[in-house]
PDB file of C-alpha atoms in Angstrom:
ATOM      1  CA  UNK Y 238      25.435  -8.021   4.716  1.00 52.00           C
ATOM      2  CA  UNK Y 239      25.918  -8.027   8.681  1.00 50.00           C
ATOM      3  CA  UNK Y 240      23.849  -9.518  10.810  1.00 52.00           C
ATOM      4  CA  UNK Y 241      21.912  -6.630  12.803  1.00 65.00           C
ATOM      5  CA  UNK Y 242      19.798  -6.385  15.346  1.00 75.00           C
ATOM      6  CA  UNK Y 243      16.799  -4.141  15.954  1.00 82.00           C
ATOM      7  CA  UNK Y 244      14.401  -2.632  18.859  1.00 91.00           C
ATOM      8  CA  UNK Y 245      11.248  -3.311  18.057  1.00 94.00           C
ATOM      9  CA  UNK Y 246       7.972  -1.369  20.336  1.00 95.00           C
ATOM     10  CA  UNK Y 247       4.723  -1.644  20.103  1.00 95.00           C
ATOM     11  CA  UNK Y 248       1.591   0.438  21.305  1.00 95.00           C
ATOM     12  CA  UNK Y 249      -2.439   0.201  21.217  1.00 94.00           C
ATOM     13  CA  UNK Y 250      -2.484   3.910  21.340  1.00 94.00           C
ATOM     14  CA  UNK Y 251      -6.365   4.508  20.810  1.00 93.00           C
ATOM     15  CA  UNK Y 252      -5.873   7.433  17.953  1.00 95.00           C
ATOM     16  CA  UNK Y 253      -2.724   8.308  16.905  1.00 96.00           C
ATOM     17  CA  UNK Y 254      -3.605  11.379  16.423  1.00 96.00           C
ATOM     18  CA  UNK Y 255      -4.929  12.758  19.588  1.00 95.00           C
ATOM     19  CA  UNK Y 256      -1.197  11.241  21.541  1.00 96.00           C
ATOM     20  CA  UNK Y 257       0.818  12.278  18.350  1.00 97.00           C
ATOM     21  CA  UNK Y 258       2.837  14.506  21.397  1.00 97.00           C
ATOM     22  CA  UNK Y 259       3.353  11.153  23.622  1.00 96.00           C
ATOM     23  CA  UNK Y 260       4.364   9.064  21.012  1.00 96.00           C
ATOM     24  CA  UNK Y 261       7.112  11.900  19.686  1.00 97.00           C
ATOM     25  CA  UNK Y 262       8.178  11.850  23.647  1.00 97.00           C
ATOM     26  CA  UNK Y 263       8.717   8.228  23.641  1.00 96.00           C
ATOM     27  CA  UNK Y 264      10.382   8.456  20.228  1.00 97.00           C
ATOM     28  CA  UNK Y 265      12.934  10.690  20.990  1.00 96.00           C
ATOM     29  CA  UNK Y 266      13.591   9.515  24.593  1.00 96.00           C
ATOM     30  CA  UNK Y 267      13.624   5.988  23.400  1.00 95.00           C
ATOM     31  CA  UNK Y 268      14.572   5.685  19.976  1.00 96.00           C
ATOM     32  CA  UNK Y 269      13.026   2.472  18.995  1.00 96.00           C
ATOM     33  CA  UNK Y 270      14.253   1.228  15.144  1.00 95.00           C
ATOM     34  CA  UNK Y 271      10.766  -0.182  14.747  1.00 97.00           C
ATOM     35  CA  UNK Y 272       6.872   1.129  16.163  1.00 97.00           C
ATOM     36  CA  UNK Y 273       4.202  -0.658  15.624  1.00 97.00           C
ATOM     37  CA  UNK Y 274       1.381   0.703  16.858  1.00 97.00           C
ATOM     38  CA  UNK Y 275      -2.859  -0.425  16.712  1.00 96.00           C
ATOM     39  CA  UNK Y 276      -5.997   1.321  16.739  1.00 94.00           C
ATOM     40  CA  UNK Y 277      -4.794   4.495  15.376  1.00 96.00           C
ATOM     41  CA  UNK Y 278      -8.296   5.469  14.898  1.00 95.00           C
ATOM     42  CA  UNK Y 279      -7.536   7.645  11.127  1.00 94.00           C
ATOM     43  CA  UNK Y 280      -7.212   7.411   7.431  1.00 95.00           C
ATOM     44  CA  UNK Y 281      -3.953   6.469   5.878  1.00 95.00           C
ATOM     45  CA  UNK Y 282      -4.670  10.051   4.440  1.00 95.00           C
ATOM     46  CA  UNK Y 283      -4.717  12.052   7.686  1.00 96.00           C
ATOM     47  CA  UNK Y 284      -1.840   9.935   9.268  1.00 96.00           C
ATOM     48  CA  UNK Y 285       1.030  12.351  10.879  1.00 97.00           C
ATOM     49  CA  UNK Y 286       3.377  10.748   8.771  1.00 96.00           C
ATOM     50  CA  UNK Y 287       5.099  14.593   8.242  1.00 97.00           C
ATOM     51  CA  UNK Y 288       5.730  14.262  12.095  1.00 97.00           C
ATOM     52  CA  UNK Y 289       7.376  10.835  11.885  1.00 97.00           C
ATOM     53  CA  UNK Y 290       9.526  11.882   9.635  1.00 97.00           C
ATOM     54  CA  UNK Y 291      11.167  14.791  11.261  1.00 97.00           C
ATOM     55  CA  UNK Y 292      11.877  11.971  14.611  1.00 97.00           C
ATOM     56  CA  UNK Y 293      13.656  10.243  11.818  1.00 97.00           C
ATOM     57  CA  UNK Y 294      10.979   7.131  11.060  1.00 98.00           C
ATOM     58  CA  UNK Y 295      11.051   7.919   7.144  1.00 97.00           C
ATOM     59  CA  UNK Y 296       9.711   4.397   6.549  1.00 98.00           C
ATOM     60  CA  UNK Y 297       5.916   3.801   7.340  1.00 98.00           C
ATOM     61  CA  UNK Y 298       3.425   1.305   6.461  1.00 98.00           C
ATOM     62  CA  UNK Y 299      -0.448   2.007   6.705  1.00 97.00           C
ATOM     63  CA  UNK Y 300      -3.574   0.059   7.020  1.00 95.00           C
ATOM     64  CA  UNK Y 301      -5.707   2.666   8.505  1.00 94.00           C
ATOM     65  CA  UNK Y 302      -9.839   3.351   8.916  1.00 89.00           C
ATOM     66  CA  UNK Y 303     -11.736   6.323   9.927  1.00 87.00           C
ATOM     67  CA  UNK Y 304     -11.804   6.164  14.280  1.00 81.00           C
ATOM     68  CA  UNK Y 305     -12.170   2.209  14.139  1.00 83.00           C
ATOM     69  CA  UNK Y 306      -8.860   0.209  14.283  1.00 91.00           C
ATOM     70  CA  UNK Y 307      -5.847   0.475  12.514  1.00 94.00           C
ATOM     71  CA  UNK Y 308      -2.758  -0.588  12.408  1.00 96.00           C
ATOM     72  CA  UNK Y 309       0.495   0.931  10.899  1.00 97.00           C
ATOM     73  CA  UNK Y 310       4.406  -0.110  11.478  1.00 98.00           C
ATOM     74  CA  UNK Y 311       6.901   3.315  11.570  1.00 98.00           C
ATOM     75  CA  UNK Y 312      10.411   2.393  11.030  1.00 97.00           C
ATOM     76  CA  UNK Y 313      14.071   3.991  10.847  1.00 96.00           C
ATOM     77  CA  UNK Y 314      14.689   0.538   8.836  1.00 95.00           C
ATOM     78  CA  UNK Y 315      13.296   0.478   5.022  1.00 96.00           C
ATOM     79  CA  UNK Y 316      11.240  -2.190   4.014  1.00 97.00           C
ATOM     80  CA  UNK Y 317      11.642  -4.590   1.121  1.00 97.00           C
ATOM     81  CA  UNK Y 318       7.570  -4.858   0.819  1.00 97.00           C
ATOM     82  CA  UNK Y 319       4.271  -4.417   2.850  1.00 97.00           C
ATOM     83  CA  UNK Y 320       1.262  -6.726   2.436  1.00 95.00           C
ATOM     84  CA  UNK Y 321      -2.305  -6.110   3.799  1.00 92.00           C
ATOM     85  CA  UNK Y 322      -4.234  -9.132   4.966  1.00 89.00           C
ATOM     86  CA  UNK Y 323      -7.612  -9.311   5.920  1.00 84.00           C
ATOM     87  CA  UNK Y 324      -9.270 -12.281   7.824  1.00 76.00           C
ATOM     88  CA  UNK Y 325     -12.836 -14.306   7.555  1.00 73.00           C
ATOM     89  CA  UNK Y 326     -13.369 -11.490   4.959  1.00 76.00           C
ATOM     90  CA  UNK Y 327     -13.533  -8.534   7.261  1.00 77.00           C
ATOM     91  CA  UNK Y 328     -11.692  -5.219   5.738  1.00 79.00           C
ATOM     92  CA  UNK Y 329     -11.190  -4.006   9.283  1.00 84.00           C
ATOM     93  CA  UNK Y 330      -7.798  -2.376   9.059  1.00 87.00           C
ATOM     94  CA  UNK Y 331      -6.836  -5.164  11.592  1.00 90.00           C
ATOM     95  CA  UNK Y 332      -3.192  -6.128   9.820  1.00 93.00           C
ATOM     96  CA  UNK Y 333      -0.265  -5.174   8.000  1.00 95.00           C
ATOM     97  CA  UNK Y 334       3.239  -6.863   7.747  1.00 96.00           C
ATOM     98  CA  UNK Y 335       6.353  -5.388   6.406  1.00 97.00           C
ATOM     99  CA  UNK Y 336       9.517  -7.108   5.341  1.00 96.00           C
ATOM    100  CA  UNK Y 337      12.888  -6.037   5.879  1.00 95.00           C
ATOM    101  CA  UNK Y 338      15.831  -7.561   4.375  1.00 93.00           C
ATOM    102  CA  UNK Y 339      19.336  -6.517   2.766  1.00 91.00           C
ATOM    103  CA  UNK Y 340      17.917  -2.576   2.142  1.00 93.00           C
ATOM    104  CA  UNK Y 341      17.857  -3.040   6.095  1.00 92.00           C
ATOM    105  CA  UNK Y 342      21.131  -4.623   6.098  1.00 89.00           C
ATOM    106  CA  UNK Y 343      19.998  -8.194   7.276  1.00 87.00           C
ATOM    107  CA  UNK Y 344      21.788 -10.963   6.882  1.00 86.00           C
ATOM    108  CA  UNK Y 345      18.691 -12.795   6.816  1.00 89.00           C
ATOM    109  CA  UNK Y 346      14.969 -11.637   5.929  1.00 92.00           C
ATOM    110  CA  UNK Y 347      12.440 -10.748   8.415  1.00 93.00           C
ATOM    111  CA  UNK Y 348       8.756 -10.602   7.985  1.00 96.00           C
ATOM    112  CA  UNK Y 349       6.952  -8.543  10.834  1.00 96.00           C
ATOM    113  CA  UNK Y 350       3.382  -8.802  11.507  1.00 96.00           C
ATOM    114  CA  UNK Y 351       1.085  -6.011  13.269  1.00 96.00           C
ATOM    115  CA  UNK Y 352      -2.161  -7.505  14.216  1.00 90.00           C
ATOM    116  CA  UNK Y 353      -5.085  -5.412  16.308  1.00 90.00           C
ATOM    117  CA  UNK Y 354      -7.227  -7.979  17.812  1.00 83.00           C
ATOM    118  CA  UNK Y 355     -10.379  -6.216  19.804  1.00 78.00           C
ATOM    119  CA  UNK Y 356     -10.269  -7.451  23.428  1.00 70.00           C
ATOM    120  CA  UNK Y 357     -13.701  -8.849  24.295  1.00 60.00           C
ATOM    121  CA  UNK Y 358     -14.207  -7.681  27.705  1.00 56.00           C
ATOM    122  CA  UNK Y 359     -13.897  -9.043  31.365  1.00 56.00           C
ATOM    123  CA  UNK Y 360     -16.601 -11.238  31.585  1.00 59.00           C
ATOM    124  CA  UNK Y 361     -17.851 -12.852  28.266  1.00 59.00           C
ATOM    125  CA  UNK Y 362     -21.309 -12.390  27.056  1.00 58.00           C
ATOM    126  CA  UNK Y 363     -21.815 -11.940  23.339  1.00 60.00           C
ATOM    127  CA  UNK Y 364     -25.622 -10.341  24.106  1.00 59.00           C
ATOM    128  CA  UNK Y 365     -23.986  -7.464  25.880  1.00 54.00           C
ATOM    129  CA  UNK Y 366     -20.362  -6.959  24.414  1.00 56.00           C
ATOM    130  CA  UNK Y 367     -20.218  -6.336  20.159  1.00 57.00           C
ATOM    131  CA  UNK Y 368     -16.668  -6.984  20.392  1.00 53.00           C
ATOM    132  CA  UNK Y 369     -17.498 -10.560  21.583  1.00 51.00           C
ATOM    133  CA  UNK Y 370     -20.164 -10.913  18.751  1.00 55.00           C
ATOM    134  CA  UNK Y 371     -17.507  -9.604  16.219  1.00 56.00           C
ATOM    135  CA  UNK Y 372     -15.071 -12.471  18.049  1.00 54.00           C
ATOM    136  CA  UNK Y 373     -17.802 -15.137  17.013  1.00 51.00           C
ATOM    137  CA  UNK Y 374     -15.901 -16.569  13.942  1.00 52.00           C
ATOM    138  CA  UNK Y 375     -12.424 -16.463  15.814  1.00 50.00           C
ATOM    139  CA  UNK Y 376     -11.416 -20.012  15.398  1.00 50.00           C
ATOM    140  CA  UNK Y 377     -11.726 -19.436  11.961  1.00 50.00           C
ATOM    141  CA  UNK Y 378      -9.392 -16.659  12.140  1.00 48.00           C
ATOM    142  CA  UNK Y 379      -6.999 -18.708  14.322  1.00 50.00           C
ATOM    143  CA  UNK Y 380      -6.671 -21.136  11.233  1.00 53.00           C
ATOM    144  CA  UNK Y 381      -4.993 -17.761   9.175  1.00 50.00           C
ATOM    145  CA  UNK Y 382      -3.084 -17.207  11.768  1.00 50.00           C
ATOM    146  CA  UNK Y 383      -1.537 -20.690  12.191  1.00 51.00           C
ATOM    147  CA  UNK Y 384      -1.455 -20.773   8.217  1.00 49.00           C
ATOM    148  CA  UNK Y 385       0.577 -17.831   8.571  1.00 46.00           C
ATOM    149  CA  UNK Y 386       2.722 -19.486  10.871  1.00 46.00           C
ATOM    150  CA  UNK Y 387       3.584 -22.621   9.540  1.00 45.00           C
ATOM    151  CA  UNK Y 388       4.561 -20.794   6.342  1.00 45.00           C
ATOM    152  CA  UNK Y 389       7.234 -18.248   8.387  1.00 43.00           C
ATOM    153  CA  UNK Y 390       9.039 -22.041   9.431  1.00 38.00           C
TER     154      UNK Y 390
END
């Protein structure tokens, strides 16, 4: 196996859909291996994947929602597996990982993890801003994330 490196982008781009042109732009001008992209704002169902696939990103992982987050990873790269995780039991279409390893030609497996975490605003103040309010138990999710963590070391 050789040891290989990878670009890697990623991109909040707010329905996938409706900048399906700007993302093939950047695609082709930039030729990433890896996108990750969050919020894309559709079902796993009514994802462009046919467009993907003629840029040459025949490898793509959903997690998707009708127009409330999602997350998916598009790759030139195969994966070895995907895995959807969901935190402080919220099915939000907030994660997905992927794992690339020897079908990628690695010399050493990789597990890559696409979060979408809402931003809560400027100024914080739960009474005003739902995204705060949906923020509330974030320490709890910080404990999955740091679980996740300790367990890539």
């Amino acid at each position: 196996m050789l040891a290989m490196r990878f670009s890697l982008t990623t991109w909040n781009i707010n329905s996938v859909r409706l900048r399906i042109d700007l993302v093939a732009k950047f695609l082709q001008s930039m030729r990433p291996d890896v996108l990750c992209l969050q919020e894309t704002k559709c079902i796993d169902d009514a994802f462009p994947l046919k467009r993907f696939k003629r840029l040459g990103y025949e490898h793509v992982a959903l997690n998707g929602q009708k127009g409330y987050h999602g997350v998916a990873v598009i790759s030139k790269l195969p994966f070895e597996a995907t895995d959807i995780r969901t935190f402080c039991d919220n099915i939000d279409s907030r994660h997905i990982s992927v794992a690339f390893g020897a079908k990628a030609q690695l010399s050493k497996p990789l597990v890559l993890h696409n979060f979408y975490v809402p931003a809560g605003g400027d100024i914080p103040d739960p009474r005003a801003q739902s995204k705060i309010r949906a923020q509330a138990p974030l320490p709890r999710r910080n404990e999955g994330v740091r679980a996740l963590a300790s367990a890539w070391r």
